[in-house]
PDB file of C-alpha atoms in Angstrom:
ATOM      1  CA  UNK A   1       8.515 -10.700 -27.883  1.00 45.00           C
ATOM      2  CA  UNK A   2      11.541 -12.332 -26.651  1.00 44.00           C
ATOM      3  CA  UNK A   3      11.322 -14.185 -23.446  1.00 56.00           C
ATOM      4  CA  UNK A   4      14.869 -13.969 -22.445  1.00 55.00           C
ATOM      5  CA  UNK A   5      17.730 -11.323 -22.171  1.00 60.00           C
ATOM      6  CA  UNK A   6      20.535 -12.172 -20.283  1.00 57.00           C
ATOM      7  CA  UNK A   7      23.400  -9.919 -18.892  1.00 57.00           C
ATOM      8  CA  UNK A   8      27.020  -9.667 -18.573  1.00 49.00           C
ATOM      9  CA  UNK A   9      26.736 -10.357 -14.674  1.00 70.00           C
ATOM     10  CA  UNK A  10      24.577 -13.983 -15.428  1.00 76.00           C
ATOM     11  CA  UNK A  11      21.492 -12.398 -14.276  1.00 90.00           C
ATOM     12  CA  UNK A  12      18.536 -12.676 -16.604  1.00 94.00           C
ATOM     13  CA  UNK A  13      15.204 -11.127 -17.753  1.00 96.00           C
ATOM     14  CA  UNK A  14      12.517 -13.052 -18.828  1.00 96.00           C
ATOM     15  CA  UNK A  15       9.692 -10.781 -19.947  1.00 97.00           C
ATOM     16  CA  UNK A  16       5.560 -11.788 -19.271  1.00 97.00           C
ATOM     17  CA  UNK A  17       2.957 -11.056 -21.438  1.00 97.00           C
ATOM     18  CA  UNK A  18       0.528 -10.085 -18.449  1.00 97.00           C
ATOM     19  CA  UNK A  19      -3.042  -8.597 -18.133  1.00 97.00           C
ATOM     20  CA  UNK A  20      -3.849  -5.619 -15.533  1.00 96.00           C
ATOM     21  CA  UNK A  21      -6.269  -4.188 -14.386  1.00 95.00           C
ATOM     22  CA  UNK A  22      -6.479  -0.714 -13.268  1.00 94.00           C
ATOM     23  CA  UNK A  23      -8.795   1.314 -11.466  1.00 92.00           C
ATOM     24  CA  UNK A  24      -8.458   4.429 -14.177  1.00 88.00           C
ATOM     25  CA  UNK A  25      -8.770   2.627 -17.135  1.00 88.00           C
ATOM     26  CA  UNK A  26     -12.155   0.758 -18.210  1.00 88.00           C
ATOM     27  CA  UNK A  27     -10.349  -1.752 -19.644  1.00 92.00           C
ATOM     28  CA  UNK A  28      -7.816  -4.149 -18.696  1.00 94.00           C
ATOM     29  CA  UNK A  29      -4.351  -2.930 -19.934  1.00 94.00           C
ATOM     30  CA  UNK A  30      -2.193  -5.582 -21.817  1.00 95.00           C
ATOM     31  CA  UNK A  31       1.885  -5.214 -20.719  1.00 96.00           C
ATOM     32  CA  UNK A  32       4.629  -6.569 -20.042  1.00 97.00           C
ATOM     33  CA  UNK A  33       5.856  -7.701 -16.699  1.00 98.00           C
ATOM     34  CA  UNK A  34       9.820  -7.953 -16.463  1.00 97.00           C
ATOM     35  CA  UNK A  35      10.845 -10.490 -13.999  1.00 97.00           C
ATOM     36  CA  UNK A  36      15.227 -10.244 -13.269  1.00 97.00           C
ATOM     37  CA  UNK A  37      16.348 -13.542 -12.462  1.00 96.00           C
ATOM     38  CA  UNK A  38      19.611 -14.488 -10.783  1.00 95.00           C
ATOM     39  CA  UNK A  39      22.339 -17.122 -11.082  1.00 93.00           C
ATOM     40  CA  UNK A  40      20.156 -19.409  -8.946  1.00 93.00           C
ATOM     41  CA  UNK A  41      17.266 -19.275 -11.312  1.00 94.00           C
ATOM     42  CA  UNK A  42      15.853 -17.263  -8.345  1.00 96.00           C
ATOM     43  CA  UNK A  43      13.874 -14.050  -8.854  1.00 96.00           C
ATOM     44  CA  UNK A  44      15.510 -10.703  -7.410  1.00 96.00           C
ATOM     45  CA  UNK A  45      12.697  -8.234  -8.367  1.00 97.00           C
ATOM     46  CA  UNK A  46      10.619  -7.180 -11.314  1.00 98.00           C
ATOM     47  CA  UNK A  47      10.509  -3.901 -13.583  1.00 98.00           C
ATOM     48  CA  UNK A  48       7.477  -2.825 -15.471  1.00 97.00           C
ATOM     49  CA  UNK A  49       7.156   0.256 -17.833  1.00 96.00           C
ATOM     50  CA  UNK A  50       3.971   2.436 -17.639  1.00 95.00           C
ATOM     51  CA  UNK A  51       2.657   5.331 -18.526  1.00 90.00           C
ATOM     52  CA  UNK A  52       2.928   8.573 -15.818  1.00 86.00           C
ATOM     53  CA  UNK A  53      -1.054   9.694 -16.089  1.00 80.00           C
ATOM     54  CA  UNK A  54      -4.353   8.516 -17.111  1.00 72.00           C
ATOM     55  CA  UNK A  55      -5.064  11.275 -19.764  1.00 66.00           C
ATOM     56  CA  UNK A  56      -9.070  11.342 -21.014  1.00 60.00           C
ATOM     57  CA  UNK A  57      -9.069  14.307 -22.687  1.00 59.00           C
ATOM     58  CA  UNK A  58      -5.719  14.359 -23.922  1.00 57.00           C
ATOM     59  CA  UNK A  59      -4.332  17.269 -21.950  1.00 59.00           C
ATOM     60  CA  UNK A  60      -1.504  16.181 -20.733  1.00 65.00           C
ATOM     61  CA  UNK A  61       1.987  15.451 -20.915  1.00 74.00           C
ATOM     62  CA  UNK A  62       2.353  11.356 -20.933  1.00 82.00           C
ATOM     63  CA  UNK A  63       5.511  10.178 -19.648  1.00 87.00           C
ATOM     64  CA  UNK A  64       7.072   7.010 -19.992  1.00 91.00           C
ATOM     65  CA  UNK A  65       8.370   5.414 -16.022  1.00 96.00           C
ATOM     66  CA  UNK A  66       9.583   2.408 -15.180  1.00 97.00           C
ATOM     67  CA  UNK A  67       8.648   0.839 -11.769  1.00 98.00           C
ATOM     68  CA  UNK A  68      10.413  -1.165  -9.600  1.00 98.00           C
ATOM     69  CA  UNK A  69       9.518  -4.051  -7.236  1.00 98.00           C
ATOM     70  CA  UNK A  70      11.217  -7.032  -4.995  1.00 98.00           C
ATOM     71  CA  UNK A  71      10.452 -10.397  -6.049  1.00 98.00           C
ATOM     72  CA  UNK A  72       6.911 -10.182  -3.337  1.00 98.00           C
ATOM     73  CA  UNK A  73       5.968  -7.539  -4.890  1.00 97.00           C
ATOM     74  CA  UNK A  74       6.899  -4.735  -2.309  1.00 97.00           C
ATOM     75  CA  UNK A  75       7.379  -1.598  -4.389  1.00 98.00           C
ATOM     76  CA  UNK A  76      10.586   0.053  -4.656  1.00 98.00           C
ATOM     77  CA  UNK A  77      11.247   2.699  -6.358  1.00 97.00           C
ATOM     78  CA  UNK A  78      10.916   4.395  -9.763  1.00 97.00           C
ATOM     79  CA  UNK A  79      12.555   6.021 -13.002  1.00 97.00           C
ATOM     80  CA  UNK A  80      11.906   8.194 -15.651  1.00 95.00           C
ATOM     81  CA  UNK A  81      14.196   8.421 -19.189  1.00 89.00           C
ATOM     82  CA  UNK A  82      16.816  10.904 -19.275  1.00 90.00           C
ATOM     83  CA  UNK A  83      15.940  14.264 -19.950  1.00 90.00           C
ATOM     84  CA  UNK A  84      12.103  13.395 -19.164  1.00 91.00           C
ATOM     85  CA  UNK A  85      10.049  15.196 -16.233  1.00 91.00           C
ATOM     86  CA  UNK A  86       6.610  14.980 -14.482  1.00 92.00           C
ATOM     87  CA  UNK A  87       3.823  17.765 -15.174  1.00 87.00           C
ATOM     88  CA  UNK A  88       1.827  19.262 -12.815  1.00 84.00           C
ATOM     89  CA  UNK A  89      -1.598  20.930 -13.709  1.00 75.00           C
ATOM     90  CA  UNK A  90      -1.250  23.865 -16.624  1.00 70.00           C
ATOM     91  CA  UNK A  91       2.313  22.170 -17.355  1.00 67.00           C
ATOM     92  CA  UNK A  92       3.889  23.138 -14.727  1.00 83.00           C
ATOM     93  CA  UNK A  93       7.191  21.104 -14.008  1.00 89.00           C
ATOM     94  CA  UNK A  94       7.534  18.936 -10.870  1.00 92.00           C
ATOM     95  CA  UNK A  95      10.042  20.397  -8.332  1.00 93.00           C
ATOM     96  CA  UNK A  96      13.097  18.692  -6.889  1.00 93.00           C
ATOM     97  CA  UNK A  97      11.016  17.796  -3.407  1.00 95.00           C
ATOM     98  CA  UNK A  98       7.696  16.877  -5.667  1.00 94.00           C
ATOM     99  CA  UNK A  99       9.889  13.971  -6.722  1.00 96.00           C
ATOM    100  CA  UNK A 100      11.006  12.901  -3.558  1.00 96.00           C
ATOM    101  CA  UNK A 101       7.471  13.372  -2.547  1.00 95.00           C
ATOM    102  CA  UNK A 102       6.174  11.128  -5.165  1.00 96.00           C
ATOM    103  CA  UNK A 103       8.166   8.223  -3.882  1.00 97.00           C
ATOM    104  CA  UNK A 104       7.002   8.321  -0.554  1.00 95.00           C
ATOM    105  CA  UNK A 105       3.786   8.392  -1.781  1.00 96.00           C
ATOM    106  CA  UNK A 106       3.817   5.142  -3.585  1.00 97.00           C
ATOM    107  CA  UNK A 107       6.065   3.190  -1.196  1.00 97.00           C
ATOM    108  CA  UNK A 108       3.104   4.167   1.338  1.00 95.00           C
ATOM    109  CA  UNK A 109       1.257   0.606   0.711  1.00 91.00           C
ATOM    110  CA  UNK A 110      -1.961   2.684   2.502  1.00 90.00           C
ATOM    111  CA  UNK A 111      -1.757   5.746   0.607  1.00 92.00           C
ATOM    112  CA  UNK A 112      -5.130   7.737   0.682  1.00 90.00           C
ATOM    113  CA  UNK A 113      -5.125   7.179  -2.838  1.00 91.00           C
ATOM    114  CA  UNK A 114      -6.210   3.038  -2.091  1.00 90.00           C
ATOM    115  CA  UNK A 115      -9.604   4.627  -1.917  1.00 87.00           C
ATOM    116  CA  UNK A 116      -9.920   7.698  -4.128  1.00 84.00           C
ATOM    117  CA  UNK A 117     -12.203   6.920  -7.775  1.00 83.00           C
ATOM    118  CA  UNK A 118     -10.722   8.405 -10.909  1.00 83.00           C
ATOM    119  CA  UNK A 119     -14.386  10.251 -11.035  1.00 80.00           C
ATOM    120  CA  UNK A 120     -13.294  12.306  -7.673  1.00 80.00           C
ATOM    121  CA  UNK A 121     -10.653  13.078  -8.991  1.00 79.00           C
ATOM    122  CA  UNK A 122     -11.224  14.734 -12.571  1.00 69.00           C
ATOM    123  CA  UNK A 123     -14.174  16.865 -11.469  1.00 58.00           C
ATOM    124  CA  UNK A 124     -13.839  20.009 -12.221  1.00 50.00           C
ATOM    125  CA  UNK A 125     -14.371  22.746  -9.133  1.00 48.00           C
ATOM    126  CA  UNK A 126     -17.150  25.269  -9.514  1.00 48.00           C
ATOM    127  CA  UNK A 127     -17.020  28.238 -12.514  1.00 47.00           C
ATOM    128  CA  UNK A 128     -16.940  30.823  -9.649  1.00 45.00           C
ATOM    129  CA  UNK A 129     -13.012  30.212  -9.477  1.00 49.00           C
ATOM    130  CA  UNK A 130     -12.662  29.166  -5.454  1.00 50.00           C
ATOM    131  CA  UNK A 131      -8.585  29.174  -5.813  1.00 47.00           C
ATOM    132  CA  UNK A 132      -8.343  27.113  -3.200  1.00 47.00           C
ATOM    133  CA  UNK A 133      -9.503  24.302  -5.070  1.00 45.00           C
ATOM    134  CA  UNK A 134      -6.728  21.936  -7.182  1.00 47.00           C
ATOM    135  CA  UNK A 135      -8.335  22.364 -10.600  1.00 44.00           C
ATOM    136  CA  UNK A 136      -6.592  18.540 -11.573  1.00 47.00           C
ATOM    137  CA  UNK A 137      -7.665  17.330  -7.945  1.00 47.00           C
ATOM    138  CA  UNK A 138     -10.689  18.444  -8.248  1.00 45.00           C
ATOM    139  CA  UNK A 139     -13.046  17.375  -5.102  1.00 45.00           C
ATOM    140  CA  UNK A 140      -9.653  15.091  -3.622  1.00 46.00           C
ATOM    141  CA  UNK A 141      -7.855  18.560  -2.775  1.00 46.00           C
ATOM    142  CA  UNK A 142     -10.529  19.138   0.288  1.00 43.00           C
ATOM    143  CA  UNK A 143      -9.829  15.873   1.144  1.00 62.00           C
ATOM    144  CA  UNK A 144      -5.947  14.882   0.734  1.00 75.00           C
ATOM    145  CA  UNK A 145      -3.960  15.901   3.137  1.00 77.00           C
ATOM    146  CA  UNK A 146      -1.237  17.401   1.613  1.00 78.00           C
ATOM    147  CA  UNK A 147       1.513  15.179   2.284  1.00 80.00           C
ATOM    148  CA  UNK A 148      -0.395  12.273   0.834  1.00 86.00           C
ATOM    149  CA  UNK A 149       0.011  13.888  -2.595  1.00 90.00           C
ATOM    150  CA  UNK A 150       1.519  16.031  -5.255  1.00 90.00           C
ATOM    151  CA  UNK A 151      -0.577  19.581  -5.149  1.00 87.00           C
ATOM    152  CA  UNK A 152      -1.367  19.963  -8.936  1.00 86.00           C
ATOM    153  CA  UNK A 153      -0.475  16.141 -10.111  1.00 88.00           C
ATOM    154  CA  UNK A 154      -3.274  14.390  -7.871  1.00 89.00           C
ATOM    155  CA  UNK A 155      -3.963  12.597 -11.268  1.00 88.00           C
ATOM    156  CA  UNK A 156      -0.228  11.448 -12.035  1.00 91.00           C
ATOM    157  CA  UNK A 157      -0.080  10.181  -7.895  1.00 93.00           C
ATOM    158  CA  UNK A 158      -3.166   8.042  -8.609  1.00 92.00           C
ATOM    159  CA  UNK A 159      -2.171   6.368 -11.753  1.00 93.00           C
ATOM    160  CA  UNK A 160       1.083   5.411 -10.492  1.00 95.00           C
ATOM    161  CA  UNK A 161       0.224   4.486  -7.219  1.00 96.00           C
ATOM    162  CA  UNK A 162      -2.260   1.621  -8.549  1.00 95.00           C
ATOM    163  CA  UNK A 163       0.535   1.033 -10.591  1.00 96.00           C
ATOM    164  CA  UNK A 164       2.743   0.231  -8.182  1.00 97.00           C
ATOM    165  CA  UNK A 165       0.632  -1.135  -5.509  1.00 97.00           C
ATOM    166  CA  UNK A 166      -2.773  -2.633  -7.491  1.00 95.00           C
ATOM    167  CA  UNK A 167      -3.612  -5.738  -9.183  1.00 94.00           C
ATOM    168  CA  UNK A 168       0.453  -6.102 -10.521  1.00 97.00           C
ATOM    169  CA  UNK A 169       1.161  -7.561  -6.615  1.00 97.00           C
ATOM    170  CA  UNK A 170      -0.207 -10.491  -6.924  1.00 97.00           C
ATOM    171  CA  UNK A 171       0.708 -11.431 -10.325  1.00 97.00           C
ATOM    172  CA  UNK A 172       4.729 -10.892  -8.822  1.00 98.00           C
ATOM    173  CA  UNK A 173       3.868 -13.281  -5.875  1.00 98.00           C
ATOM    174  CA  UNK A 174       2.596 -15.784  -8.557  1.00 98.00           C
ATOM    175  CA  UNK A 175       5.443 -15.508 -10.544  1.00 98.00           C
ATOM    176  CA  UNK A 176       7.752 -15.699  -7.683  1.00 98.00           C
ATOM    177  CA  UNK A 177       6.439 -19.182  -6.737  1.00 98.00           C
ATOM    178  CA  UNK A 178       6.323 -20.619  -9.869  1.00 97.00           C
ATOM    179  CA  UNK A 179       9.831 -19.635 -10.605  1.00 97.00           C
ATOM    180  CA  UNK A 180      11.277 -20.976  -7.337  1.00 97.00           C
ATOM    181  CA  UNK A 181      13.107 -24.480  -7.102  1.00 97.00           C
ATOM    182  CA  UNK A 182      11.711 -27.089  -4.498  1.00 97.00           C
ATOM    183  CA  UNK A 183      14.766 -26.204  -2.419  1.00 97.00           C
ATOM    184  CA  UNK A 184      13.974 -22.320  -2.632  1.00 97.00           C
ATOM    185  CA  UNK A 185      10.570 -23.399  -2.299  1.00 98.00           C
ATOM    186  CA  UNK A 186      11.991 -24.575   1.351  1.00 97.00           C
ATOM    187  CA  UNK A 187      13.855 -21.822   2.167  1.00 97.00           C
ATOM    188  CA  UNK A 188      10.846 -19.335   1.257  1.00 98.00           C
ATOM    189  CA  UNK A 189       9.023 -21.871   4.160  1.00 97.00           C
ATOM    190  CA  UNK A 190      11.404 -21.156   6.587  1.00 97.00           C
ATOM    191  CA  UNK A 191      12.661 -17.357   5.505  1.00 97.00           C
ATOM    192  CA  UNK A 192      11.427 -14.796   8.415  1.00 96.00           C
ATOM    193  CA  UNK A 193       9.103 -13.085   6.203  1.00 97.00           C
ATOM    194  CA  UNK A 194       5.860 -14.400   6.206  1.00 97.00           C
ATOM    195  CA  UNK A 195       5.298 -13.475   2.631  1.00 97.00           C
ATOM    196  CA  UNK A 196       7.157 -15.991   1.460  1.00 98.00           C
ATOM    197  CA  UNK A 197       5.566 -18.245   3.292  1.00 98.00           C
ATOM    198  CA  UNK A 198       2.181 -17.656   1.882  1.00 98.00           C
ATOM    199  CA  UNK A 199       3.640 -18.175  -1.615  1.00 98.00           C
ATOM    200  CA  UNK A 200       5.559 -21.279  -1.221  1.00 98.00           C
ATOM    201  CA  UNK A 201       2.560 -22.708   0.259  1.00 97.00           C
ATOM    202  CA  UNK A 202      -0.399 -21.472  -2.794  1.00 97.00           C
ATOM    203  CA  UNK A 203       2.850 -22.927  -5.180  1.00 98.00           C
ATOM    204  CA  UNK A 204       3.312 -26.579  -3.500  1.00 97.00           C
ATOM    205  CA  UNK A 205      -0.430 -26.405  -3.732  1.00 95.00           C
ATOM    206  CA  UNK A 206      -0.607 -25.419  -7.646  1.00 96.00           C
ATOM    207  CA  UNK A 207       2.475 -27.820  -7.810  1.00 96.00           C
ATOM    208  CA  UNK A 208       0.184 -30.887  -5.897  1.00 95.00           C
ATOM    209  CA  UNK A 209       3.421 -31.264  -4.045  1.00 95.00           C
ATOM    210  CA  UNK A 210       3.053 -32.878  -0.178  1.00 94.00           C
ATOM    211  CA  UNK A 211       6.185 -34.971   0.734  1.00 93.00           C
ATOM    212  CA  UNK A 212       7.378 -34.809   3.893  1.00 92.00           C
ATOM    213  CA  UNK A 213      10.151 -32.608   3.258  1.00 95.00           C
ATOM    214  CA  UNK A 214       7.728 -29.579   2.793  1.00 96.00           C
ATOM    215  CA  UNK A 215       5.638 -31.268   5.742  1.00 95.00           C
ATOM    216  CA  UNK A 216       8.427 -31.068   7.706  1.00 95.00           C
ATOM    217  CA  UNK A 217       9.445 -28.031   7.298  1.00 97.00           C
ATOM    218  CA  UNK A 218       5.583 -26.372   7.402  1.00 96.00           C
ATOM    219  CA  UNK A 219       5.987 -28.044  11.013  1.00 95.00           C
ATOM    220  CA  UNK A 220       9.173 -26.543  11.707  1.00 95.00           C
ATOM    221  CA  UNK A 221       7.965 -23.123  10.899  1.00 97.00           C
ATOM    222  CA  UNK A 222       4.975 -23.102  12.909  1.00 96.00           C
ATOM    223  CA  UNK A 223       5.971 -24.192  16.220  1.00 95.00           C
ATOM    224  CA  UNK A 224       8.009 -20.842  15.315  1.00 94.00           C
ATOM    225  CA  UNK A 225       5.305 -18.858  14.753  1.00 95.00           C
ATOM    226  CA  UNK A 226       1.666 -19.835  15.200  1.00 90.00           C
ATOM    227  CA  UNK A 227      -0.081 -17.151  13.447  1.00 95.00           C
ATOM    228  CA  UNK A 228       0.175 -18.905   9.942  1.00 96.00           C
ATOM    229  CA  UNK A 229      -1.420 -22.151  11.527  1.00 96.00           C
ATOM    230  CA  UNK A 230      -4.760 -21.711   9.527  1.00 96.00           C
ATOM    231  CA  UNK A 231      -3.014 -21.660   6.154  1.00 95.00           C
ATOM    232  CA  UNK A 232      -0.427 -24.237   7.031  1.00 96.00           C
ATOM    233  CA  UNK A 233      -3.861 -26.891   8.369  1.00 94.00           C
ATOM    234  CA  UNK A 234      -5.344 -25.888   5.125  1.00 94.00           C
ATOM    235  CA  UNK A 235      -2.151 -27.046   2.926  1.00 94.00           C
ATOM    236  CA  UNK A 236      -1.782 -30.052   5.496  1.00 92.00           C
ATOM    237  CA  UNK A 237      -5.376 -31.211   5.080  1.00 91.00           C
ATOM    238  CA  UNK A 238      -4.579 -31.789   1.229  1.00 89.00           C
ATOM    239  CA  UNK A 239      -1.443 -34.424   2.011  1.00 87.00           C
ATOM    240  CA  UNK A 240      -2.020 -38.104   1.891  1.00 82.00           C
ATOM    241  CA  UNK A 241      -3.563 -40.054   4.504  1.00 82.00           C
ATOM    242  CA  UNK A 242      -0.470 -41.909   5.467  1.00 80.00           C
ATOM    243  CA  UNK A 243       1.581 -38.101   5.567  1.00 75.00           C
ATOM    244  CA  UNK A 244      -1.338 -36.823   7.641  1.00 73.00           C
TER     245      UNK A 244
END
């Protein structure tokens, strides 16, 4: 596995070895975590390729899709290969709108789906054929609201949405600190978006770093904005007496 892979426009990909695990699958899933890296050595997002559905008794149509995130791990968007499509139950093809659908399904960060178990989903409804039931859904079509997923590719919506929104998030954050520069480290301090904040911070702290430039400008950010006082106390209690 090559690391690197740089482009014509000086942005590169460095490719992770990384461990994940999924809610579907009993076992955690070994992949590979693309992180797209600009100029500045700073990450712009990350790309992952996975697998459309969590098949157990090989039924259906697998389909290769890459996902798409920022560099703190909000998810994006998503593609499939040219000339592939999405199934639904009894292989029938996703529509036009089931696409669109899809995506608002796992940019939706509190998606139904956060709380559905792969069990709910693959039972089977009852042999007296109630119609009304999603055979692939299973008991989650009395309970889905309709525009939370995909009638007939319940399945495919769960696999990708703890794809896109599961353990993978946190291992993007990670990354994003650990590639950052002290001085991006600063900027993520003082950026608007609190995120950032909360991974410069767990990174200085991994990094045992305390001067009083990142001091100062924990300070600076908090008289801003006093709701991240109890993480910024906690990194501040670590500094040396004399910083203190």
């Amino acid at each position: 596995l090559s690391p690197f892979e740089t482009t014509q426009n000086g942005f590169k990909t460095i490719k992770h070895e990384v461990i994940i695990n999924h809610p579907g699958e009993k076992d955690p899933v070994f992949t590979v975590l693309n992180e797209i890296q600009n100029q500045d050595g700073l990450p712009t997002h990350y790309t992952m390729d996975v697998y459309s559905v969590i098949c157990l008794e090989e039924v259906c149509k697998v389909i290769p899709v890459k996902l798409f995130w920022s560099n703190i791990g909000e998810y994006q968007k998503y593609e499939l290969a040219k000339g592939e499509t999405l199934e639904k139950y009894e292989a029938d093809l996703f529509e036009p709108e089931d696409y669109i659908k899809l995506q608002s399904i796992l940019a939706n960060n509190s998606s139904p789906f956060k709380e559905v178990f792969i069990d709910e989903i693959l039972t089977v409804p009852d042999e007296h054929g109630n119609e009304d039931i999603d055979a692939v859904s299973g008991a989650t079509a009395l309970e889905l609201d309709e525009k939370d997923t995909v009638p007939g590719a319940a399945l495919t919506c769960f696999t990708l949405w703890h794809w896109a929104n599961g353990d993978v998030v946190t291992k993007i954050k990670a990354q994003t600190g650990k590639s950052a520069s002290e001085i991006q480290l600063i900027d993520f301090i003082l950026d608007k978006n609190n995120t950032y904040f909360h991974i410069a911070l767990e990174e200085l702290k991994s990094r045992e770093l305390y001067t009083t430039t990142f001091i100062d400008a924990i300070i600076k950010k908090v008289l801003k904005d006093n709701s991240i006082l109890r993480p910024a106390f906690k990194y501040l209690n670590e500094a040396a007496n004399e910083d203190y």
